[in-house]
Amino acid sequence: MEKDNNQTESIRETKPAYSEEVSTSIIEDLKKVPRGTHGFVVIKGPNIGAKFFLSKDKIQVGRSPESDIFLDDITVSRQHAVLEKTKQGFKIIDAESLNGTYVNGQRADDVPLENGARIQIGKYVFLYFTL
């Protein structure tokens, strides 16, 4: 059996699966983010490239202006989801939103997030990153 040359590349050298849909400028910006940082970057929808750094233990996401992450979109519920810090990173909890929260294309009620996860809330698609 022939060895796949891609198996010997380091993780830093391999091309992330999401890189096809993320602009080069967004990827370059993420390389400048300090280690130990968790956050979201908008990859589709309004405000492409906007970054949200997760610096609190609980972060409200929704259409309400009081939300920590305010999403001005009629398809987003006022209190759509909550990001909660865990020992491993963050998880996303849907707050019984009307249109749901999706992680990697699957409806999610309470899901731990992994680096590179795609989160869809309304018209927004985010890339979760942890560096």
Short mmCIF file of N, CA, C and O in Angstrom, two decimals:
data_model
loop_
_atom_site.label_atom_id
_atom_site.label_comp_id
_atom_site.label_asym_id
_atom_site.label_seq_id
_atom_site.Cartn_x
_atom_site.Cartn_y
_atom_site.Cartn_z
N MET A 1 0.83 -1.17 0.00
CA MET A 1 0.00 0.00 0.00
C MET A 1 0.89 1.25 0.00
O MET A 1 1.82 1.36 0.78
N GLU A 2 0.58 2.20 -0.85
CA GLU A 2 1.35 3.42 -0.98
C GLU A 2 1.01 4.40 0.13
O GLU A 2 -0.15 4.58 0.45
N LYS A 3 2.03 5.00 0.72
CA LYS A 3 1.82 5.94 1.81
C LYS A 3 1.33 7.29 1.26
O LYS A 3 1.83 7.78 0.26
N ASP A 4 0.35 7.85 1.91
CA ASP A 4 -0.19 9.16 1.54
C ASP A 4 0.74 10.24 2.09
O ASP A 4 0.94 10.35 3.29
N ASN A 5 1.32 11.05 1.20
CA ASN A 5 2.26 12.10 1.63
C ASN A 5 1.62 13.11 2.55
O ASN A 5 2.29 13.75 3.34
N ASN A 6 0.30 13.32 2.46
CA ASN A 6 -0.37 14.29 3.31
C ASN A 6 -0.34 13.89 4.78
O ASN A 6 -0.48 14.72 5.66
N GLN A 7 -0.16 12.60 5.06
CA GLN A 7 -0.16 12.15 6.44
C GLN A 7 1.06 12.64 7.21
O GLN A 7 1.04 12.73 8.41
N THR A 8 2.13 13.00 6.50
CA THR A 8 3.34 13.41 7.20
C THR A 8 3.40 14.91 7.46
O THR A 8 4.26 15.38 8.16
N GLU A 9 2.48 15.65 6.88
CA GLU A 9 2.46 17.10 7.10
C GLU A 9 2.00 17.42 8.51
O GLU A 9 1.16 16.73 9.07
N SER A 10 2.56 18.47 9.06
CA SER A 10 2.10 18.88 10.38
C SER A 10 0.73 19.53 10.26
O SER A 10 0.32 19.94 9.18
N ILE A 11 0.04 19.65 11.36
CA ILE A 11 -1.29 20.26 11.37
C ILE A 11 -1.21 21.69 10.85
O ILE A 11 -2.07 22.14 10.13
N ARG A 12 -0.17 22.41 11.19
CA ARG A 12 -0.03 23.80 10.73
C ARG A 12 0.11 23.88 9.21
O ARG A 12 -0.25 24.87 8.61
N GLU A 13 0.66 22.86 8.60
CA GLU A 13 0.88 22.88 7.15
C GLU A 13 -0.32 22.37 6.38
O GLU A 13 -0.46 22.66 5.21
N THR A 14 -1.17 21.59 7.01
CA THR A 14 -2.32 21.05 6.30
C THR A 14 -3.36 22.13 6.12
O THR A 14 -3.47 23.06 6.91
N LYS A 15 -4.12 22.00 5.07
CA LYS A 15 -5.14 22.98 4.73
C LYS A 15 -6.43 22.62 5.46
O LYS A 15 -6.98 21.55 5.25
N PRO A 16 -6.94 23.51 6.34
CA PRO A 16 -8.18 23.19 7.05
C PRO A 16 -9.33 23.00 6.06
O PRO A 16 -9.37 23.64 5.02
N ALA A 17 -10.27 22.14 6.40
CA ALA A 17 -11.41 21.83 5.52
C ALA A 17 -12.21 23.08 5.20
O ALA A 17 -12.77 23.20 4.12
N TYR A 18 -12.28 24.03 6.12
CA TYR A 18 -13.09 25.22 5.91
C TYR A 18 -12.39 26.28 5.07
O TYR A 18 -12.99 27.27 4.70
N SER A 19 -11.12 26.08 4.73
CA SER A 19 -10.37 27.14 4.05
C SER A 19 -10.90 27.44 2.66
O SER A 19 -10.66 28.51 2.12
N GLU A 20 -11.61 26.52 2.04
CA GLU A 20 -12.18 26.77 0.72
C GLU A 20 -13.24 27.86 0.75
O GLU A 20 -13.47 28.52 -0.24
N GLU A 21 -13.93 28.03 1.87
CA GLU A 21 -15.01 29.00 1.95
C GLU A 21 -14.66 30.25 2.77
O GLU A 21 -15.47 31.14 2.92
N VAL A 22 -13.44 30.31 3.27
CA VAL A 22 -13.01 31.44 4.07
C VAL A 22 -11.96 32.21 3.28
O VAL A 22 -11.02 31.62 2.75
N SER A 23 -12.12 33.52 3.21
CA SER A 23 -11.19 34.32 2.42
C SER A 23 -9.79 34.27 3.03
O SER A 23 -9.61 34.06 4.22
N THR A 24 -8.81 34.48 2.18
CA THR A 24 -7.42 34.49 2.60
C THR A 24 -7.18 35.57 3.65
O THR A 24 -6.44 35.35 4.60
N SER A 25 -7.83 36.72 3.50
CA SER A 25 -7.63 37.81 4.47
C SER A 25 -8.14 37.42 5.86
O SER A 25 -7.52 37.78 6.87
N ILE A 26 -9.25 36.68 5.93
CA ILE A 26 -9.76 36.23 7.23
C ILE A 26 -8.78 35.25 7.86
O ILE A 26 -8.46 35.35 9.05
N ILE A 27 -8.27 34.32 7.07
CA ILE A 27 -7.30 33.34 7.60
C ILE A 27 -6.04 34.06 8.09
O ILE A 27 -5.52 33.76 9.16
N GLU A 28 -5.56 35.05 7.34
CA GLU A 28 -4.38 35.82 7.76
C GLU A 28 -4.66 36.58 9.05
O GLU A 28 -3.80 36.65 9.93
N ASP A 29 -5.85 37.16 9.18
CA ASP A 29 -6.22 37.87 10.41
C ASP A 29 -6.23 36.93 11.61
O ASP A 29 -5.80 37.29 12.70
N LEU A 30 -6.74 35.71 11.41
CA LEU A 30 -6.81 34.74 12.51
C LEU A 30 -5.41 34.31 12.96
O LEU A 30 -5.21 33.99 14.13
N LYS A 31 -4.45 34.32 12.06
CA LYS A 31 -3.08 33.95 12.43
C LYS A 31 -2.47 34.96 13.40
O LYS A 31 -1.54 34.66 14.11
N LYS A 32 -3.03 36.18 13.45
CA LYS A 32 -2.51 37.24 14.32
C LYS A 32 -3.15 37.22 15.71
O LYS A 32 -2.72 37.94 16.60
N VAL A 33 -4.18 36.39 15.89
CA VAL A 33 -4.89 36.34 17.17
C VAL A 33 -4.02 35.62 18.20
O VAL A 33 -3.42 34.59 17.91
N PRO A 34 -3.93 36.15 19.42
CA PRO A 34 -3.10 35.54 20.46
C PRO A 34 -3.54 34.11 20.82
O PRO A 34 -4.72 33.78 20.78
N ARG A 35 -2.58 33.30 21.18
CA ARG A 35 -2.84 31.92 21.64
C ARG A 35 -3.77 31.94 22.84
O ARG A 35 -3.75 32.87 23.64
N GLY A 36 -4.60 30.92 22.96
CA GLY A 36 -5.53 30.81 24.07
C GLY A 36 -6.83 31.56 23.84
O GLY A 36 -7.67 31.62 24.73
N THR A 37 -7.01 32.12 22.65
CA THR A 37 -8.20 32.89 22.33
C THR A 37 -9.27 32.00 21.72
O THR A 37 -8.97 31.13 20.91
N HIS A 38 -10.52 32.22 22.14
CA HIS A 38 -11.67 31.54 21.56
C HIS A 38 -12.53 32.61 20.91
O HIS A 38 -12.66 33.71 21.43
N GLY A 39 -13.16 32.25 19.79
CA GLY A 39 -14.03 33.24 19.17
C GLY A 39 -14.75 32.72 17.95
O GLY A 39 -14.66 31.54 17.60
N PHE A 40 -15.48 33.63 17.33
CA PHE A 40 -16.23 33.39 16.10
C PHE A 40 -15.77 34.40 15.06
O PHE A 40 -15.47 35.54 15.40
N VAL A 41 -15.78 34.00 13.82
CA VAL A 41 -15.60 34.93 12.72
C VAL A 41 -16.72 34.66 11.73
O VAL A 41 -17.06 33.49 11.48
N VAL A 42 -17.34 35.71 11.22
CA VAL A 42 -18.43 35.56 10.25
C VAL A 42 -17.83 35.18 8.90
O VAL A 42 -16.97 35.89 8.38
N ILE A 43 -18.27 34.03 8.35
CA ILE A 43 -17.76 33.60 7.05
C ILE A 43 -18.81 33.68 5.95
O ILE A 43 -18.47 33.62 4.78
N LYS A 44 -20.09 33.80 6.33
CA LYS A 44 -21.16 33.98 5.35
C LYS A 44 -22.25 34.82 5.98
O LYS A 44 -22.49 34.74 7.18
N GLY A 45 -22.92 35.62 5.16
CA GLY A 45 -24.00 36.46 5.66
C GLY A 45 -23.53 37.88 5.87
O GLY A 45 -22.47 38.28 5.39
N PRO A 46 -24.30 38.67 6.62
CA PRO A 46 -23.92 40.06 6.88
C PRO A 46 -22.61 40.15 7.67
O PRO A 46 -22.30 39.28 8.47
N ASN A 47 -21.83 41.17 7.40
CA ASN A 47 -20.60 41.47 8.15
C ASN A 47 -19.52 40.39 8.05
O ASN A 47 -18.88 40.05 9.05
N ILE A 48 -19.31 39.85 6.85
CA ILE A 48 -18.25 38.83 6.67
C ILE A 48 -16.93 39.38 7.19
O ILE A 48 -16.56 40.51 6.92
N GLY A 49 -16.24 38.55 7.96
CA GLY A 49 -14.95 38.92 8.53
C GLY A 49 -15.03 39.47 9.94
O GLY A 49 -14.00 39.57 10.61
N ALA A 50 -16.24 39.82 10.40
CA ALA A 50 -16.37 40.33 11.77
C ALA A 50 -15.99 39.24 12.76
O ALA A 50 -16.35 38.08 12.59
N LYS A 51 -15.23 39.63 13.78
CA LYS A 51 -14.77 38.67 14.80
C LYS A 51 -15.42 38.98 16.14
O LYS A 51 -15.60 40.14 16.49
N PHE A 52 -15.76 37.92 16.84
CA PHE A 52 -16.32 38.03 18.19
C PHE A 52 -15.45 37.17 19.09
O PHE A 52 -15.40 35.96 18.93
N PHE A 53 -14.76 37.81 20.03
CA PHE A 53 -13.91 37.07 20.95
C PHE A 53 -14.71 36.70 22.18
O PHE A 53 -15.47 37.51 22.71
N LEU A 54 -14.55 35.46 22.62
CA LEU A 54 -15.33 34.93 23.73
C LEU A 54 -14.52 35.09 25.01
O LEU A 54 -13.65 34.28 25.31
N SER A 55 -14.80 36.14 25.76
CA SER A 55 -14.00 36.46 26.94
C SER A 55 -14.77 36.29 28.25
O SER A 55 -14.20 36.49 29.32
N LYS A 56 -16.06 35.95 28.16
CA LYS A 56 -16.86 35.72 29.37
C LYS A 56 -17.24 34.25 29.45
O LYS A 56 -17.16 33.52 28.48
N ASP A 57 -17.67 33.81 30.64
CA ASP A 57 -18.07 32.41 30.83
C ASP A 57 -19.41 32.09 30.17
O ASP A 57 -19.67 30.96 29.80
N LYS A 58 -20.28 33.11 30.04
CA LYS A 58 -21.60 32.94 29.39
C LYS A 58 -21.82 34.12 28.46
O LYS A 58 -21.69 35.27 28.88
N ILE A 59 -22.15 33.81 27.22
CA ILE A 59 -22.33 34.84 26.20
C ILE A 59 -23.68 34.63 25.53
O ILE A 59 -23.97 33.55 25.01
N GLN A 60 -24.51 35.66 25.58
CA GLN A 60 -25.84 35.63 24.96
C GLN A 60 -25.71 36.01 23.48
O GLN A 60 -25.03 36.99 23.16
N VAL A 61 -26.39 35.25 22.62
CA VAL A 61 -26.41 35.54 21.19
C VAL A 61 -27.86 35.73 20.78
O VAL A 61 -28.71 34.91 21.11
N GLY A 62 -28.14 36.82 20.06
CA GLY A 62 -29.51 37.02 19.62
C GLY A 62 -29.76 38.36 18.97
O GLY A 62 -28.84 39.15 18.77
N ARG A 63 -31.00 38.60 18.66
CA ARG A 63 -31.44 39.83 18.00
C ARG A 63 -31.70 40.96 19.01
O ARG A 63 -31.85 42.12 18.62
N SER A 64 -31.74 40.65 20.27
CA SER A 64 -31.93 41.68 21.29
C SER A 64 -30.68 42.56 21.36
O SER A 64 -29.56 42.04 21.41
N PRO A 65 -30.86 43.87 21.38
CA PRO A 65 -29.70 44.77 21.49
C PRO A 65 -28.89 44.53 22.78
O PRO A 65 -27.73 44.91 22.85
N GLU A 66 -29.49 43.91 23.77
CA GLU A 66 -28.77 43.61 25.01
C GLU A 66 -27.88 42.37 24.90
O GLU A 66 -27.14 42.06 25.82
N SER A 67 -27.96 41.64 23.79
CA SER A 67 -27.15 40.43 23.60
C SER A 67 -25.67 40.78 23.57
O SER A 67 -25.29 41.85 23.09
N ASP A 68 -24.84 39.87 24.05
CA ASP A 68 -23.39 40.05 23.95
C ASP A 68 -22.96 40.04 22.49
O ASP A 68 -22.06 40.77 22.09
N ILE A 69 -23.56 39.13 21.72
CA ILE A 69 -23.34 39.10 20.27
C ILE A 69 -24.69 39.41 19.64
O ILE A 69 -25.60 38.58 19.62
N PHE A 70 -24.80 40.64 19.16
CA PHE A 70 -26.05 41.14 18.57
C PHE A 70 -26.06 40.83 17.08
O PHE A 70 -25.15 41.22 16.35
N LEU A 71 -27.10 40.10 16.64
CA LEU A 71 -27.27 39.74 15.24
C LEU A 71 -28.54 40.38 14.72
O LEU A 71 -29.64 39.96 15.07
N ASP A 72 -28.39 41.38 13.90
CA ASP A 72 -29.51 42.15 13.38
C ASP A 72 -30.09 41.44 12.15
O ASP A 72 -29.76 41.77 11.02
N ASP A 73 -30.91 40.43 12.41
CA ASP A 73 -31.50 39.61 11.35
C ASP A 73 -32.84 39.08 11.87
O ASP A 73 -32.90 38.50 12.95
N ILE A 74 -33.90 39.28 11.10
CA ILE A 74 -35.25 38.88 11.51
C ILE A 74 -35.37 37.37 11.74
O ILE A 74 -36.22 36.91 12.51
N THR A 75 -34.49 36.56 11.13
CA THR A 75 -34.55 35.11 11.32
C THR A 75 -33.85 34.66 12.60
O THR A 75 -33.85 33.47 12.93
N VAL A 76 -33.26 35.61 13.32
CA VAL A 76 -32.60 35.32 14.59
C VAL A 76 -33.57 35.69 15.71
O VAL A 76 -34.13 36.79 15.72
N SER A 77 -33.76 34.79 16.66
CA SER A 77 -34.62 35.08 17.82
C SER A 77 -33.95 36.10 18.73
O SER A 77 -32.72 36.23 18.74
N ARG A 78 -34.77 36.80 19.51
CA ARG A 78 -34.21 37.81 20.42
C ARG A 78 -33.18 37.19 21.36
O ARG A 78 -32.15 37.77 21.63
N GLN A 79 -33.50 36.04 21.91
CA GLN A 79 -32.56 35.28 22.74
C GLN A 79 -32.39 33.93 22.04
O GLN A 79 -33.09 32.97 22.33
N HIS A 80 -31.45 33.88 21.12
CA HIS A 80 -31.33 32.74 20.22
C HIS A 80 -30.51 31.59 20.82
O HIS A 80 -30.92 30.44 20.76
N ALA A 81 -29.34 31.93 21.35
CA ALA A 81 -28.44 30.88 21.86
C ALA A 81 -27.56 31.45 22.97
O ALA A 81 -27.44 32.65 23.14
N VAL A 82 -26.91 30.52 23.68
CA VAL A 82 -25.96 30.89 24.73
C VAL A 82 -24.68 30.10 24.48
O VAL A 82 -24.72 28.90 24.19
N LEU A 83 -23.57 30.80 24.58
CA LEU A 83 -22.26 30.15 24.55
C LEU A 83 -21.80 30.04 25.98
O LEU A 83 -21.82 31.03 26.72
N GLU A 84 -21.42 28.85 26.38
CA GLU A 84 -21.04 28.62 27.77
C GLU A 84 -19.66 27.99 27.82
O GLU A 84 -19.37 27.02 27.12
N LYS A 85 -18.79 28.55 28.66
CA LYS A 85 -17.43 28.04 28.81
C LYS A 85 -17.44 26.73 29.58
O LYS A 85 -18.15 26.59 30.58
N THR A 86 -16.66 25.77 29.10
CA THR A 86 -16.49 24.48 29.76
C THR A 86 -14.99 24.27 30.00
O THR A 86 -14.17 25.09 29.57
N LYS A 87 -14.62 23.18 30.62
CA LYS A 87 -13.20 22.86 30.82
C LYS A 87 -12.48 22.65 29.50
O LYS A 87 -11.30 22.93 29.38
N GLN A 88 -13.21 22.16 28.49
CA GLN A 88 -12.61 21.87 27.19
C GLN A 88 -12.64 23.04 26.22
O GLN A 88 -11.99 23.02 25.20
N GLY A 89 -13.43 24.05 26.48
CA GLY A 89 -13.57 25.18 25.56
C GLY A 89 -14.92 25.83 25.74
O GLY A 89 -15.24 26.31 26.81
N PHE A 90 -15.73 25.80 24.67
CA PHE A 90 -17.08 26.36 24.74
C PHE A 90 -18.08 25.37 24.16
O PHE A 90 -17.74 24.53 23.34
N LYS A 91 -19.31 25.52 24.61
CA LYS A 91 -20.42 24.79 24.01
C LYS A 91 -21.49 25.80 23.66
O LYS A 91 -21.53 26.90 24.22
N ILE A 92 -22.35 25.43 22.70
CA ILE A 92 -23.44 26.31 22.31
C ILE A 92 -24.75 25.63 22.69
O ILE A 92 -24.92 24.42 22.50
N ILE A 93 -25.63 26.41 23.28
CA ILE A 93 -26.93 25.91 23.74
C ILE A 93 -28.00 26.74 23.04
O ILE A 93 -28.03 27.97 23.19
N ASP A 94 -28.87 26.10 22.29
CA ASP A 94 -29.97 26.80 21.65
C ASP A 94 -30.96 27.22 22.73
O ASP A 94 -31.30 26.44 23.62
N ALA A 95 -31.42 28.46 22.68
CA ALA A 95 -32.34 28.99 23.69
C ALA A 95 -33.79 28.86 23.21
O ALA A 95 -34.56 29.81 23.31
N GLU A 96 -34.13 27.68 22.71
CA GLU A 96 -35.47 27.40 22.18
C GLU A 96 -35.85 28.43 21.11
O GLU A 96 -36.97 28.92 21.07
N SER A 97 -34.89 28.71 20.22
CA SER A 97 -35.11 29.67 19.15
C SER A 97 -36.09 29.10 18.13
O SER A 97 -36.25 27.89 18.00
N LEU A 98 -36.74 29.99 17.41
CA LEU A 98 -37.73 29.58 16.42
C LEU A 98 -37.09 28.85 15.24
O LEU A 98 -37.58 27.81 14.82
N ASN A 99 -35.98 29.36 14.74
CA ASN A 99 -35.36 28.78 13.54
C ASN A 99 -34.18 27.86 13.83
O ASN A 99 -33.58 27.32 12.91
N GLY A 100 -33.83 27.70 15.08
CA GLY A 100 -32.78 26.74 15.45
C GLY A 100 -31.37 27.27 15.30
O GLY A 100 -31.11 28.30 14.68
N THR A 101 -30.47 26.51 15.90
CA THR A 101 -29.04 26.75 15.84
C THR A 101 -28.43 25.50 15.22
O THR A 101 -28.79 24.38 15.60
N TYR A 102 -27.50 25.69 14.29
CA TYR A 102 -26.92 24.56 13.58
C TYR A 102 -25.41 24.55 13.75
O TYR A 102 -24.76 25.59 13.66
N VAL A 103 -24.88 23.36 14.03
CA VAL A 103 -23.43 23.17 14.13
C VAL A 103 -23.06 22.13 13.09
O VAL A 103 -23.59 21.01 13.09
N ASN A 104 -22.19 22.53 12.18
CA ASN A 104 -21.75 21.66 11.08
C ASN A 104 -22.94 21.06 10.32
O ASN A 104 -22.94 19.87 9.98
N GLY A 105 -23.96 21.86 10.10
CA GLY A 105 -25.11 21.45 9.31
C GLY A 105 -26.18 20.66 10.05
O GLY A 105 -27.22 20.34 9.49
N GLN A 106 -25.96 20.38 11.33
CA GLN A 106 -26.92 19.61 12.13
C GLN A 106 -27.55 20.51 13.18
O GLN A 106 -26.85 21.27 13.84
N ARG A 107 -28.87 20.36 13.34
CA ARG A 107 -29.54 21.15 14.38
C ARG A 107 -28.94 20.78 15.73
O ARG A 107 -28.72 19.61 16.03
N ALA A 108 -28.69 21.80 16.54
CA ALA A 108 -27.98 21.59 17.80
C ALA A 108 -28.75 22.22 18.95
O ALA A 108 -29.14 23.38 18.88
N ASP A 109 -28.94 21.45 20.02
CA ASP A 109 -29.57 21.98 21.22
C ASP A 109 -28.53 22.33 22.29
O ASP A 109 -28.63 23.34 22.96
N ASP A 110 -27.51 21.47 22.42
CA ASP A 110 -26.47 21.64 23.43
C ASP A 110 -25.25 20.86 22.93
O ASP A 110 -25.18 19.65 23.11
N VAL A 111 -24.32 21.56 22.29
CA VAL A 111 -23.22 20.89 21.60
C VAL A 111 -21.88 21.52 21.96
O VAL A 111 -21.73 22.74 21.86
N PRO A 112 -20.88 20.71 22.36
CA PRO A 112 -19.53 21.25 22.55
C PRO A 112 -18.96 21.66 21.19
O PRO A 112 -19.19 20.98 20.19
N LEU A 113 -18.22 22.75 21.17
CA LEU A 113 -17.66 23.26 19.91
C LEU A 113 -16.21 22.82 19.77
O LEU A 113 -15.44 22.88 20.73
N GLU A 114 -15.86 22.40 18.57
CA GLU A 114 -14.48 22.05 18.25
C GLU A 114 -13.93 23.10 17.31
O GLU A 114 -14.67 23.73 16.56
N ASN A 115 -12.63 23.28 17.35
CA ASN A 115 -11.98 24.25 16.48
C ASN A 115 -12.38 23.99 15.03
O ASN A 115 -12.35 22.85 14.56
N GLY A 116 -12.82 25.03 14.34
CA GLY A 116 -13.23 24.90 12.95
C GLY A 116 -14.69 24.58 12.75
O GLY A 116 -15.15 24.44 11.62
N ALA A 117 -15.46 24.47 13.84
CA ALA A 117 -16.90 24.17 13.72
C ALA A 117 -17.59 25.33 13.02
O ALA A 117 -17.26 26.50 13.23
N ARG A 118 -18.56 24.99 12.18
CA ARG A 118 -19.39 25.99 11.50
C ARG A 118 -20.70 26.12 12.26
O ARG A 118 -21.39 25.13 12.44
N ILE A 119 -21.02 27.31 12.67
CA ILE A 119 -22.25 27.56 13.41
C ILE A 119 -23.13 28.46 12.55
O ILE A 119 -22.67 29.50 12.07
N GLN A 120 -24.38 28.04 12.35
CA GLN A 120 -25.32 28.87 11.60
C GLN A 120 -26.44 29.31 12.53
O GLN A 120 -27.09 28.51 13.19
N ILE A 121 -26.62 30.62 12.56
CA ILE A 121 -27.70 31.25 13.31
C ILE A 121 -28.33 32.25 12.35
O ILE A 121 -27.70 33.25 12.00
N GLY A 122 -29.55 31.96 11.91
CA GLY A 122 -30.20 32.81 10.92
C GLY A 122 -29.39 32.83 9.64
O GLY A 122 -28.94 31.81 9.16
N LYS A 123 -29.16 34.03 9.10
CA LYS A 123 -28.39 34.18 7.87
C LYS A 123 -26.89 34.18 8.10
O LYS A 123 -26.10 34.19 7.17
N TYR A 124 -26.49 34.18 9.35
CA TYR A 124 -25.06 34.22 9.71
C TYR A 124 -24.48 32.81 9.77
O TYR A 124 -25.06 31.91 10.36
N VAL A 125 -23.30 32.65 9.19
CA VAL A 125 -22.52 31.43 9.36
C VAL A 125 -21.19 31.85 9.95
O VAL A 125 -20.49 32.72 9.41
N PHE A 126 -20.85 31.26 11.09
CA PHE A 126 -19.63 31.58 11.83
C PHE A 126 -18.68 30.39 11.78
O PHE A 126 -19.11 29.24 11.69
N LEU A 127 -17.43 30.71 11.90
CA LEU A 127 -16.39 29.70 12.10
C LEU A 127 -15.93 29.87 13.53
O LEU A 127 -15.54 30.98 13.93
N TYR A 128 -16.01 28.80 14.33
CA TYR A 128 -15.51 28.86 15.71
C TYR A 128 -14.03 28.57 15.67
O TYR A 128 -13.59 27.65 14.99
N PHE A 129 -13.26 29.36 16.38
CA PHE A 129 -11.83 29.10 16.45
C PHE A 129 -11.35 29.15 17.89
O PHE A 129 -11.89 29.85 18.73
N THR A 130 -10.39 28.31 18.16
CA THR A 130 -9.68 28.31 19.43
C THR A 130 -8.21 28.16 19.08
O THR A 130 -7.83 27.27 18.35
N LEU A 131 -7.42 29.10 19.52
CA LEU A 131 -6.00 29.11 19.14
C LEU A 131 -5.10 28.86 20.32
O LEU A 131 -5.46 28.99 21.44
#
